[in-house]
PDB file of C-alpha atoms in Angstrom:
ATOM      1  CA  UNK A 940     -13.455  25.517   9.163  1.00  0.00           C
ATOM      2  CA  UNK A 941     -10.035  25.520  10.529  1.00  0.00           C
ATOM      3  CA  UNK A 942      -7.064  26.775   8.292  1.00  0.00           C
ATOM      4  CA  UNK A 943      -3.588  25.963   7.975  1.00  0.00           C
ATOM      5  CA  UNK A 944      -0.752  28.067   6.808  1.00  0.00           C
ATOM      6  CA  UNK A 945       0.701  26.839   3.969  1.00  0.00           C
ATOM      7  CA  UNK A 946       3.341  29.056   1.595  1.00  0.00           C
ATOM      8  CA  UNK A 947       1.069  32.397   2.047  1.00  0.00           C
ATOM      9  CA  UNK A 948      -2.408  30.370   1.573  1.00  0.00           C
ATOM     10  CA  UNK A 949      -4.770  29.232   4.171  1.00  0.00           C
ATOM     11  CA  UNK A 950      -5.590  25.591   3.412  1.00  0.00           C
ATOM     12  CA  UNK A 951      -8.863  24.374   5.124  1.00  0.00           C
ATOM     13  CA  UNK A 952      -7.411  21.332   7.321  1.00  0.00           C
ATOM     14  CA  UNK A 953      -9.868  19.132   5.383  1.00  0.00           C
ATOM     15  CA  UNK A 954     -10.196  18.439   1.634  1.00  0.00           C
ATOM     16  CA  UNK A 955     -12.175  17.020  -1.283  1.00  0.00           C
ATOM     17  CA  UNK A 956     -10.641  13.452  -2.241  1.00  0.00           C
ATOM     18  CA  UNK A 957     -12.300  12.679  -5.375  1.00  0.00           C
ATOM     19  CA  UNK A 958     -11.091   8.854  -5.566  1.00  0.00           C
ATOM     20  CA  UNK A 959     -13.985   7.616  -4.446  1.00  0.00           C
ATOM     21  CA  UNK A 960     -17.296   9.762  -5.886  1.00  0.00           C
ATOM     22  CA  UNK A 961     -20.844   8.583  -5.791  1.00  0.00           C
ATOM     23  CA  UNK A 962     -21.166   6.653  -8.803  1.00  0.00           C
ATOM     24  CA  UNK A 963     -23.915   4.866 -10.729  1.00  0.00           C
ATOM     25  CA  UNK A 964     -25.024   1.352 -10.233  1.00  0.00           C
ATOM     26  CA  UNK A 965     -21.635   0.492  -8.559  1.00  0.00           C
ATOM     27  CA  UNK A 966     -19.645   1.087 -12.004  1.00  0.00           C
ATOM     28  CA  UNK A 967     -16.721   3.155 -10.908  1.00  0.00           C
ATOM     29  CA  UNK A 968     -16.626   4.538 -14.414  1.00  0.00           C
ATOM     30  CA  UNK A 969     -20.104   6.066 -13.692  1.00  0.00           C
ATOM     31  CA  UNK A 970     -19.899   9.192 -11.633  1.00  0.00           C
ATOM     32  CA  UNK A 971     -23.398  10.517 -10.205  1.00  0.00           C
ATOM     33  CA  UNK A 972     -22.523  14.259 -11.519  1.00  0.00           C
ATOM     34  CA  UNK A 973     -25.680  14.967  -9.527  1.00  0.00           C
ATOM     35  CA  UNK A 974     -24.953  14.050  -6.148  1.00  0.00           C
ATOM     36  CA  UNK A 975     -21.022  14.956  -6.297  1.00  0.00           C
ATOM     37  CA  UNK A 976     -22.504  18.323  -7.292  1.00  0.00           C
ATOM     38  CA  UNK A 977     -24.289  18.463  -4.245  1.00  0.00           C
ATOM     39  CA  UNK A 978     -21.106  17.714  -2.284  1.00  0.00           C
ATOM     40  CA  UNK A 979     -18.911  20.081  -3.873  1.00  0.00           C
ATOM     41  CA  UNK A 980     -21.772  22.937  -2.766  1.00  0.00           C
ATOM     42  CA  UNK A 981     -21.331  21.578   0.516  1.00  0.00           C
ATOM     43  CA  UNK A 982     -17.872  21.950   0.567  1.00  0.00           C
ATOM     44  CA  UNK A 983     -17.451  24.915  -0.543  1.00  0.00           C
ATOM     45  CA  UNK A 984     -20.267  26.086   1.987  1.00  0.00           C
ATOM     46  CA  UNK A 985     -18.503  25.150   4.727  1.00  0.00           C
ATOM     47  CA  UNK A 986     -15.099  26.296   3.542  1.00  0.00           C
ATOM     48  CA  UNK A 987     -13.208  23.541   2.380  1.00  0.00           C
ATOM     49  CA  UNK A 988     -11.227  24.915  -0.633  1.00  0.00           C
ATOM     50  CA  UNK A 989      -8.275  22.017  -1.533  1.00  0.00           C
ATOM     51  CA  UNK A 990      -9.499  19.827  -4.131  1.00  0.00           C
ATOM     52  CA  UNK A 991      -7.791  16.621  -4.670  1.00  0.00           C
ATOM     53  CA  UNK A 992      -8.085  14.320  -7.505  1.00  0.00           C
ATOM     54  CA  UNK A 993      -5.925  12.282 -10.243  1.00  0.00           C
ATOM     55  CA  UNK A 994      -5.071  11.064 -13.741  1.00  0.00           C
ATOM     56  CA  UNK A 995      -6.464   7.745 -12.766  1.00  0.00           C
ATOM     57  CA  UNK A 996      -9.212   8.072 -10.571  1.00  0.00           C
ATOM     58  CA  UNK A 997     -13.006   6.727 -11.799  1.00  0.00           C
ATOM     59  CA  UNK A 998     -11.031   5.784 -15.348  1.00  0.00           C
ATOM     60  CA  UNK A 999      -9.866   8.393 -15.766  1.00  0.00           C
ATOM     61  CA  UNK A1000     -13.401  10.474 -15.385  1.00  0.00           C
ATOM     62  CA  UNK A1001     -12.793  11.808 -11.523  1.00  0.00           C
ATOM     63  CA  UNK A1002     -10.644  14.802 -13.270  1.00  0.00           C
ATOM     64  CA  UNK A1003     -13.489  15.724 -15.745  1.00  0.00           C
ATOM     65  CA  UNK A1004     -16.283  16.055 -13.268  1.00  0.00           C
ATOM     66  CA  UNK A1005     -13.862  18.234 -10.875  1.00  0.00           C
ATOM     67  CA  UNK A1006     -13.171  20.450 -13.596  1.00  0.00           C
ATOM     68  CA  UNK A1007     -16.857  20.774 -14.442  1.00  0.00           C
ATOM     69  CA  UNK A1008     -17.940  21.153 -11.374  1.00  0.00           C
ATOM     70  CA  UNK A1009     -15.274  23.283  -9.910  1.00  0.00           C
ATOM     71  CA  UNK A1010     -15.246  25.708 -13.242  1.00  0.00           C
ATOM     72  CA  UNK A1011     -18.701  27.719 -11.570  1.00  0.00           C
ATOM     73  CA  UNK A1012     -16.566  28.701  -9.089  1.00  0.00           C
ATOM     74  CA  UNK A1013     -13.897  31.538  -8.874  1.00  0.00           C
ATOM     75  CA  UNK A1014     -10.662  30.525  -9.309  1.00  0.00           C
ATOM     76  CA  UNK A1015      -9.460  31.917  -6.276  1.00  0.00           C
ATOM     77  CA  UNK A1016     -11.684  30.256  -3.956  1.00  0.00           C
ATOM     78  CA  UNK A1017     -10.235  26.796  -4.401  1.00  0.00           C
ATOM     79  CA  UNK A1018      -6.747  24.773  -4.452  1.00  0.00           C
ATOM     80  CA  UNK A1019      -6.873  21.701  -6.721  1.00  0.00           C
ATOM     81  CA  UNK A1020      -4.447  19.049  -6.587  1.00  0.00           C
ATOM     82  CA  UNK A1021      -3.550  16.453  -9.422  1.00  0.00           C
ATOM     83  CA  UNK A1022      -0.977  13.693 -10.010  1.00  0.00           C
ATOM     84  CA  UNK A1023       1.252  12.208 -12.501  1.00  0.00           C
ATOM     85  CA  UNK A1024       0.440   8.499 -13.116  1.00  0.00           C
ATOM     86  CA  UNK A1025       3.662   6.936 -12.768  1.00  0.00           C
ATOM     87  CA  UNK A1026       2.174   3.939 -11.086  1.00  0.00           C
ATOM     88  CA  UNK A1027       1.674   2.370 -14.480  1.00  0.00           C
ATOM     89  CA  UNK A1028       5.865   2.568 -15.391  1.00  0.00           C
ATOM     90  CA  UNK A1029       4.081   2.722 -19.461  1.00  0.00           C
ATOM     91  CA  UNK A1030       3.136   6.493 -18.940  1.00  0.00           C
ATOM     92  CA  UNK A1031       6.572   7.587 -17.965  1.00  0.00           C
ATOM     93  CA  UNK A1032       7.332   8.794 -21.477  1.00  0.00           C
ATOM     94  CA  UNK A1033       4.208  10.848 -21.608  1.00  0.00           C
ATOM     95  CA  UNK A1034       4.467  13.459 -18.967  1.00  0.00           C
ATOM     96  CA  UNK A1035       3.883  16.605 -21.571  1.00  0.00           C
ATOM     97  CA  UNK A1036       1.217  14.783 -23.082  1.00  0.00           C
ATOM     98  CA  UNK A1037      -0.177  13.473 -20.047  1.00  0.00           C
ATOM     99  CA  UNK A1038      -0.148  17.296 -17.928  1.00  0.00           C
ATOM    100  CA  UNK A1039      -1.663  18.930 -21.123  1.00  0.00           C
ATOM    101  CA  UNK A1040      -4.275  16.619 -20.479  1.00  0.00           C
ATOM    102  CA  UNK A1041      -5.201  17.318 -17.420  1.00  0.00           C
ATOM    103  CA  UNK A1042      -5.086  20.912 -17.634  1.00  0.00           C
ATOM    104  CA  UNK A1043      -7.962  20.631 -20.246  1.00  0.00           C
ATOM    105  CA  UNK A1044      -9.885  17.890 -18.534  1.00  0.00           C
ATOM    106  CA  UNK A1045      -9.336  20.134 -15.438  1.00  0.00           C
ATOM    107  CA  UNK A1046     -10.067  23.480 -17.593  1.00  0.00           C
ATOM    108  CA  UNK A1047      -7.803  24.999 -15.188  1.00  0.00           C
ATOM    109  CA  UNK A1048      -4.825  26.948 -16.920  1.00  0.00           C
ATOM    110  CA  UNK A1049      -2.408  25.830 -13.865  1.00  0.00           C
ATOM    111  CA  UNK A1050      -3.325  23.604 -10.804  1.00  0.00           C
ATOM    112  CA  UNK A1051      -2.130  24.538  -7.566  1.00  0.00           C
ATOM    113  CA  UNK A1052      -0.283  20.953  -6.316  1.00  0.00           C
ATOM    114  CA  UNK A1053       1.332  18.751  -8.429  1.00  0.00           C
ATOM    115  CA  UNK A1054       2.202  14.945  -7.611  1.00  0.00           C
ATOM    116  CA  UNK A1055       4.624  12.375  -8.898  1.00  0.00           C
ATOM    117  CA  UNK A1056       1.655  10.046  -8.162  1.00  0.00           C
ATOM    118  CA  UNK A1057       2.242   6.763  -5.200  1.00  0.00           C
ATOM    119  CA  UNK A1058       5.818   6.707  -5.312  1.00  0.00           C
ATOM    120  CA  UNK A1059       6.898   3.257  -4.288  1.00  0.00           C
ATOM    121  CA  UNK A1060       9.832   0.496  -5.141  1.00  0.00           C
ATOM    122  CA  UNK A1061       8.100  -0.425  -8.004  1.00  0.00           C
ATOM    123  CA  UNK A1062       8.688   2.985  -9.554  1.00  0.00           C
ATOM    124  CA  UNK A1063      11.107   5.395  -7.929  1.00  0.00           C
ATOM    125  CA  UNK A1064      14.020   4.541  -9.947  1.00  0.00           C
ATOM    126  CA  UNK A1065      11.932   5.319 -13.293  1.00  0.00           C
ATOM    127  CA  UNK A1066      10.655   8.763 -11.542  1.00  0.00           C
ATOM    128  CA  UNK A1067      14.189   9.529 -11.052  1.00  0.00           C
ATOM    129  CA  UNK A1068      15.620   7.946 -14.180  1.00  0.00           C
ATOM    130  CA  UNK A1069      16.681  11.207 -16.229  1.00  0.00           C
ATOM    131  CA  UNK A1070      15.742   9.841 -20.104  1.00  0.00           C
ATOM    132  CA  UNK A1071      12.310  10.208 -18.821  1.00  0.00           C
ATOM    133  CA  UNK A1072      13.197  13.742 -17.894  1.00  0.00           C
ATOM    134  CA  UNK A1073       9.620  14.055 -15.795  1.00  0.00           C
ATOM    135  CA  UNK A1074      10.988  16.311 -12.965  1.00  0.00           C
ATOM    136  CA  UNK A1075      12.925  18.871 -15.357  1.00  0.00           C
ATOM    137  CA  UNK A1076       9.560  19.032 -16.900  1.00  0.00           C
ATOM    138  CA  UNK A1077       7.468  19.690 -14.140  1.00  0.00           C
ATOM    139  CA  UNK A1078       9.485  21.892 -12.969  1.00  0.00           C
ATOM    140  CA  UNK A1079       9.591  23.795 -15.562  1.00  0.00           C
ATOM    141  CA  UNK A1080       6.369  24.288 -15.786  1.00  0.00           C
ATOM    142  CA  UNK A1081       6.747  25.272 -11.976  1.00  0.00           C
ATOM    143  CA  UNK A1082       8.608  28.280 -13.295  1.00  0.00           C
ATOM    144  CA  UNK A1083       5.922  28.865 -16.160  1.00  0.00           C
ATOM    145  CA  UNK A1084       3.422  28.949 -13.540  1.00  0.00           C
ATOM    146  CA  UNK A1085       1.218  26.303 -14.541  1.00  0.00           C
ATOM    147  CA  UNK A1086       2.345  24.433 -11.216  1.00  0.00           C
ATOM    148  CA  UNK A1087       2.682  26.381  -7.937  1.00  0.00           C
ATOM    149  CA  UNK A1088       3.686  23.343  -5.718  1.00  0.00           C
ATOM    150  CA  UNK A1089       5.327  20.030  -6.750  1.00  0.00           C
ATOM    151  CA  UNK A1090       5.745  17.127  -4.505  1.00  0.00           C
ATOM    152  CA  UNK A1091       4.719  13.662  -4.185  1.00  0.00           C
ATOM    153  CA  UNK A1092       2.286  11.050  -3.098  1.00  0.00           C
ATOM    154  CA  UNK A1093       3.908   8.567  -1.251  1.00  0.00           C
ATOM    155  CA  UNK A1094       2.467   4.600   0.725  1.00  0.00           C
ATOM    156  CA  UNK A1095       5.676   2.594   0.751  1.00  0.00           C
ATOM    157  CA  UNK A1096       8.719   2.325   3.030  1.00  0.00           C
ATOM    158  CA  UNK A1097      11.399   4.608   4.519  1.00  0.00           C
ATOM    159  CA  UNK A1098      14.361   3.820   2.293  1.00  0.00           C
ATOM    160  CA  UNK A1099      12.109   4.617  -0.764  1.00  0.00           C
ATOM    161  CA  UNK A1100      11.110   7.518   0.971  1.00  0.00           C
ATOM    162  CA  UNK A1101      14.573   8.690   1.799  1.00  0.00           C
ATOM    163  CA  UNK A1102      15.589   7.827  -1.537  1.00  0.00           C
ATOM    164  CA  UNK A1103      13.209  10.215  -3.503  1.00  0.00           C
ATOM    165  CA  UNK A1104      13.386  12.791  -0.627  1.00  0.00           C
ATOM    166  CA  UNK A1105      17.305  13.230  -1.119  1.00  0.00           C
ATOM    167  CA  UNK A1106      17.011  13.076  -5.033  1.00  0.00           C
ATOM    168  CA  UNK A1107      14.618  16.186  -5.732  1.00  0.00           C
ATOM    169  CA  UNK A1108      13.517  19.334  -3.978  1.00  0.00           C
ATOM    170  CA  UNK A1109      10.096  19.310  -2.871  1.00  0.00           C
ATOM    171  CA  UNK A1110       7.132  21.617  -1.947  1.00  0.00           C
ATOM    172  CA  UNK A1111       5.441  19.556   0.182  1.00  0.00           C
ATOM    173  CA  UNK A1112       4.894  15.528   0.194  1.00  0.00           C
ATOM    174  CA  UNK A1113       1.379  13.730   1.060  1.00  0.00           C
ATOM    175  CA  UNK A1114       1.905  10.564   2.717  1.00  0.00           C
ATOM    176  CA  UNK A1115      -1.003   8.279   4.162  1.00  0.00           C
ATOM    177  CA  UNK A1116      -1.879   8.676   7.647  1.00  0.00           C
ATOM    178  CA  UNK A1117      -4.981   7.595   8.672  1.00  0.00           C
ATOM    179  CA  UNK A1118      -5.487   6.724  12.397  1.00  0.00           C
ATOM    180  CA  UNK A1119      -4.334   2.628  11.742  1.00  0.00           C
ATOM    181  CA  UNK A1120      -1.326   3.873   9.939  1.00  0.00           C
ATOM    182  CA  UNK A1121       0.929   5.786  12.716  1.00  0.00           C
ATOM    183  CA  UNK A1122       2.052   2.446  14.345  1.00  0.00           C
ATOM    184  CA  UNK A1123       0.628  -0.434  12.390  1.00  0.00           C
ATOM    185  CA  UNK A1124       2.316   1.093   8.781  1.00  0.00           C
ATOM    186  CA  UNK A1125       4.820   3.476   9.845  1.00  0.00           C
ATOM    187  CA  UNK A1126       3.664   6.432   9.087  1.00  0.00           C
ATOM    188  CA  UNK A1127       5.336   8.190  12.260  1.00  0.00           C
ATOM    189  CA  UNK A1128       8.887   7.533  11.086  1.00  0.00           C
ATOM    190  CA  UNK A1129       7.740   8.872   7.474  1.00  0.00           C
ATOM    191  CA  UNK A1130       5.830  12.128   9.106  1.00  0.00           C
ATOM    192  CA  UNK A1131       9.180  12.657  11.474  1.00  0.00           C
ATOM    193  CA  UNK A1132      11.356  12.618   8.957  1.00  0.00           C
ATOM    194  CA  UNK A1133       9.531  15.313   7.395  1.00  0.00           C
ATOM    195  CA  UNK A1134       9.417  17.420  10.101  1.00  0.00           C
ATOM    196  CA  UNK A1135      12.992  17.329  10.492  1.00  0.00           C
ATOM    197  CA  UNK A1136      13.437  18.384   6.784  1.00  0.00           C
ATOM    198  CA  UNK A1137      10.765  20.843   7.612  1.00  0.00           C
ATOM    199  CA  UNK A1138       9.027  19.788   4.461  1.00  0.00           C
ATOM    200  CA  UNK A1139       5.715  20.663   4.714  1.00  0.00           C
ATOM    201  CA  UNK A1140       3.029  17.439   4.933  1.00  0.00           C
TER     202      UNK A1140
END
């Protein structure tokens, strides 16, 4: 496995996405616990130790079988990564409720990366609208250590991007870049401006 420096921790330069498990008779609310047990071995066999999943992936159930699945393993060996669902604007009120949440379906006491989940037109202005108060709670519990990176997941265009890139300090940001997207969606301009913030991607 190939590593990447990242903060003091080697991140293997692939992951776990756990968006899209095996799941049972093609209900998406049905993971096969079974055969993503088998991958997770597999992954963690061949060194891949970030773990990425969300509030709303598989219904809500993708967070639930990472946390059982990942909880045989020591802590140490593995990064997990988890988002705030602020894609549906009604869970902007909830971010305590919503993090304590995770942490038990998780049953992690912190997770290692923390996302303001798919940041886009539809919702930056309510991720930065203060009566919410979602990043002075996040970060706080950056400083209580139940978050060791904060940052954001991001598939829209630059002047959102810009716009929640100048508004908070970040950790890192994870943008979509598959091999279509560098041209055909733009993703160069988003992964240049990055670089010349030297915000890690």
């Amino acid at each position: 496995m190939i590593y990447n420096e990242f903060q003091g921790l080697k991140l293997s330069a692939l992951g776990m996405g756990n968006m899209r498990l095996p799941v049972i008779d093609g209900d998406d609310n049905q993971i096969d616990v079974k055969a993503a047990e088998e991958m997770f071995a597999y992954c963690m066999e061949s060194g891949i130790n970030y773990y990425d999943t969300a509030y709303g992936y598989h219904g809500g159930k993708s967070e639930l079988v990472v946390g059982e699945l990942l909880k045989k393993y020591d802590r140490s060996s593995f990064y997990l990564a988890s988002k705030f669902p602020g894609y549906d604007l009604t869970n902007m009120p909830k971010v305590k409720e919503i993090f304590e949440d995770q942490l038990k379906k998780c049953q992690v006491e912190y997770l290692d990366f923390y996302m303001f989940h798919n940041v886009c037109e539809m919702n930056v202005d309510a991720y930065l609208d203060p009566k919410y108060g979602i990043y002075d709670y996040l970060m706080e519990q950056k400083r209580n250590g139940r978050i060791k990176h904060l940052g954001f997941s991001f598939h829209d265009t630059y002047q959102v991007f810009t716009q929640i890139l100048n508004d908070y300090t970040w950790d890192f940001v994870q943008i979509q870049l598959n091999y279509l997207d560098w041209h055909n969606q733009g993703a160069e301009q988003l992964y240049r401006e990055l670089e010349r913030r030297n915000l890690p991607v």
